[in-house]
Every structure is written in C-alpha cells, then in structure tokens.
Amino acid sequence: NAGVTQTPKFQVLKTGQSMTLQCAQDMNHNSMYWYRQDPGMGLRLIYYSASEGTTDKGEVPNGYNVSRLNKREFSLRLESAAPSQTSVYFCASSHLRLDSYYNEQFFGPGTRLTVL
Amino acid sequence: TQLLEQSPQFLSIQEGENLTVYCNSSSVFSSLQWYRQEPGEGPVLLVTVVTGGEVKKLKRLTFQFGDARKDSSLHITAAQPGDTGLYLCAGDSWGKLQFGAGTQVVVTP
C-alpha cells in the first residue's frame, strides 16, 4: 500500500518551460488536492477535485491547470513556468464526506520545483 | 490572506521541557486539525478536534479546541528529540483545509 505517490521528486525548469506534476493514490479516495508550500506561508490550496470528473480552484490557481485523469490520478500542469512558482508542491487525498467532520487528508512526499 | 495565525513561529527547547503551540483565527471552522511535518516529507495528521472546549490527548500531546471554535493549542509534556518537526494547524471548511504557517519545534538532547 503506497498511499500517495508523486513524481518527480525534484525538478529544475527555466522560465517559460512547461511541465506536469503527477500524483496517484491507491486508497480509493474520492477527493484529491494540490498544495504549494513556501517558507512562512504554510500550505496553500491550488486546485482540488472533490470527486472524479470535477475540479475547482483553490486559493492560488493562477498559472496552473489540473486534470483528474481517473479516480486514482490527479495531475498539475505549469504551462509557462515563472520564478514565482518555485516551491514545494504536495498532493493529498481524502475520503471526503460532507456529513463528517473527520476528513483526514493524506499527503504525498512532495515535489521540489525550482524555476530559474 | 492567512486566516490561521500560529505562534510562536519557532521554538527550541531541551529534552524534558514542556511546550505549547497556539493556533488562532477570526473565523469559525467546522473542525480543526493538527499535522506534523518532518523534513522532506508531507504532513501527517495528529488529531482532529470538533467540539468547542474539546480536549484530546495523544500520549504526551494534549490538544484543546477553544469554546468558540476559533482557536486551538497543542501542549507537549516532557518533549523528546523525536517530537522535532513542523507543527501545522488547519481549519476545515467543507473538506477544504486552511493551513497556518506552522511552528518549527526543535528538541535537543
């Protein structure tokens, strides 16, 4: 049982290049999330997918796109990378139930992205 | 906009000492979660508190949710080097989490 996996672990891009961050979970969770973590800022939600076939913007969606490929996989794409997108990116999943207060999110190990 | 304020930002203590981390908000959340994150890894959930005034204990860790469900605290008794990490609080709003900036705790032997 791998939990949440992310690829790649590290990436260096030049300004203007594009890339896709991959995320997969094997816990049969319905909801998936992408966050970025910057020093002193905590984790900020970029996009989320409450269920297969739906995606919604989070707090900081500009410059990103997402695809919920199937129930297991949720990818994050940077079309034209900028230095401001240098960050650590985390994918998370949960079995979201709106009638429950206990919506634990399980996080992947992160992707460390540097944009030069 | 940071809806959840954590204090202090950094805490360095000796093994065996006690410590308290605070999480404050002007908003009411349906529940509040505490996570711990170690270097190079993603956050891992420690506890979820739901009811105002609720106190939960996890071995040497005590979590309290304020009566108005706007603030919370984490108290560690007799800290050990294994408690070193970044402690994050997160308010749950319909399954979406709002995170605080975190408190970096360092426990030295």
GROMACS .gro file of N, CA and C in nm, chain A residues 19-21 34 46-47 55 57 60-68 74-80 85:
model
   75
   19MET      N    1   0.570   2.187  -1.759
   19MET     CA    2   0.587   2.055  -1.703
   19MET      C    3   0.458   2.012  -1.634
   20THR      N    4   0.447   1.881  -1.613
   20THR     CA    5   0.332   1.824  -1.542
   20THR      C    6   0.381   1.746  -1.422
   21LEU      N    7   0.320   1.776  -1.308
   21LEU     CA    8   0.347   1.700  -1.186
   21LEU      C    9   0.240   1.592  -1.174
   34TRP      N   10  -0.413   1.968  -0.465
   34TRP     CA   11  -0.276   2.015  -0.488
   34TRP      C   12  -0.252   2.138  -0.405
   46ILE      N   13  -0.406   2.498  -0.429
   46ILE     CA   14  -0.400   2.545  -0.568
   46ILE      C   15  -0.530   2.505  -0.640
   47TYR      N   16  -0.556   2.377  -0.646
   47TYR     CA   17  -0.676   2.321  -0.706
   47TYR      C   18  -0.716   2.198  -0.624
   55THR      N   19  -1.329   1.944  -1.096
   55THR     CA   20  -1.214   2.016  -1.042
   55THR      C   21  -1.257   2.158  -1.009
   57LYS      N   22  -1.107   2.559  -0.838
   57LYS     CA   23  -0.994   2.642  -0.799
   57LYS      C   24  -0.986   2.653  -0.649
   60VAL      N   25  -0.485   2.975  -0.475
   60VAL     CA   26  -0.381   3.031  -0.564
   60VAL      C   27  -0.375   2.956  -0.696
   61PRO      N   28  -0.479   2.962  -0.781
   61PRO     CA   29  -0.483   2.881  -0.903
   61PRO      C   30  -0.411   2.940  -1.025
   62ASN      N   31  -0.379   3.069  -1.022
   62ASN     CA   32  -0.325   3.134  -1.142
   62ASN      C   33  -0.192   3.073  -1.184
   63GLY      N   34  -0.182   3.040  -1.313
   63GLY     CA   35  -0.060   2.982  -1.368
   63GLY      C   36  -0.058   2.830  -1.367
   64TYR      N   37  -0.167   2.769  -1.321
   64TYR     CA   38  -0.174   2.623  -1.310
   64TYR      C   39  -0.301   2.570  -1.377
   65ASN      N   40  -0.293   2.445  -1.421
   65ASN     CA   41  -0.409   2.372  -1.465
   65ASN      C   42  -0.402   2.231  -1.407
   66VAL      N   43  -0.518   2.167  -1.394
   66VAL     CA   44  -0.521   2.032  -1.338
   66VAL      C   45  -0.606   1.941  -1.426
   67SER      N   46  -0.579   1.812  -1.408
   67SER     CA   47  -0.660   1.710  -1.474
   67SER      C   48  -0.683   1.596  -1.376
   68ARG      N   49  -0.810   1.562  -1.356
   68ARG     CA   50  -0.841   1.442  -1.276
   68ARG      C   51  -0.859   1.330  -1.377
   74PHE      N   52  -0.431   1.253  -1.030
   74PHE     CA   53  -0.464   1.396  -1.036
   74PHE      C   54  -0.334   1.469  -1.070
   75SER      N   55  -0.329   1.531  -1.188
   75SER     CA   56  -0.204   1.594  -1.231
   75SER      C   57  -0.214   1.746  -1.227
   76LEU      N   58  -0.100   1.809  -1.210
   76LEU     CA   59  -0.090   1.955  -1.205
   76LEU      C   60   0.005   2.001  -1.314
   77ARG      N   61  -0.039   2.093  -1.398
   77ARG     CA   62   0.043   2.138  -1.510
   77ARG      C   63   0.076   2.286  -1.498
   78LEU      N   64   0.205   2.314  -1.521
   78LEU     CA   65   0.252   2.451  -1.534
   78LEU      C   66   0.278   2.475  -1.682
   79GLU      N   67   0.201   2.560  -1.745
   79GLU     CA   68   0.213   2.581  -1.889
   79GLU      C   69   0.335   2.666  -1.926
   80SER      N   70   0.363   2.767  -1.844
   80SER     CA   71   0.476   2.856  -1.871
   80SER      C   72   0.533   2.897  -1.735
   85GLN      N   73   0.685   3.053  -0.914
   85GLN     CA   74   0.630   2.920  -0.894
   85GLN      C   75   0.733   2.824  -0.832
   0.00000   0.00000   0.00000
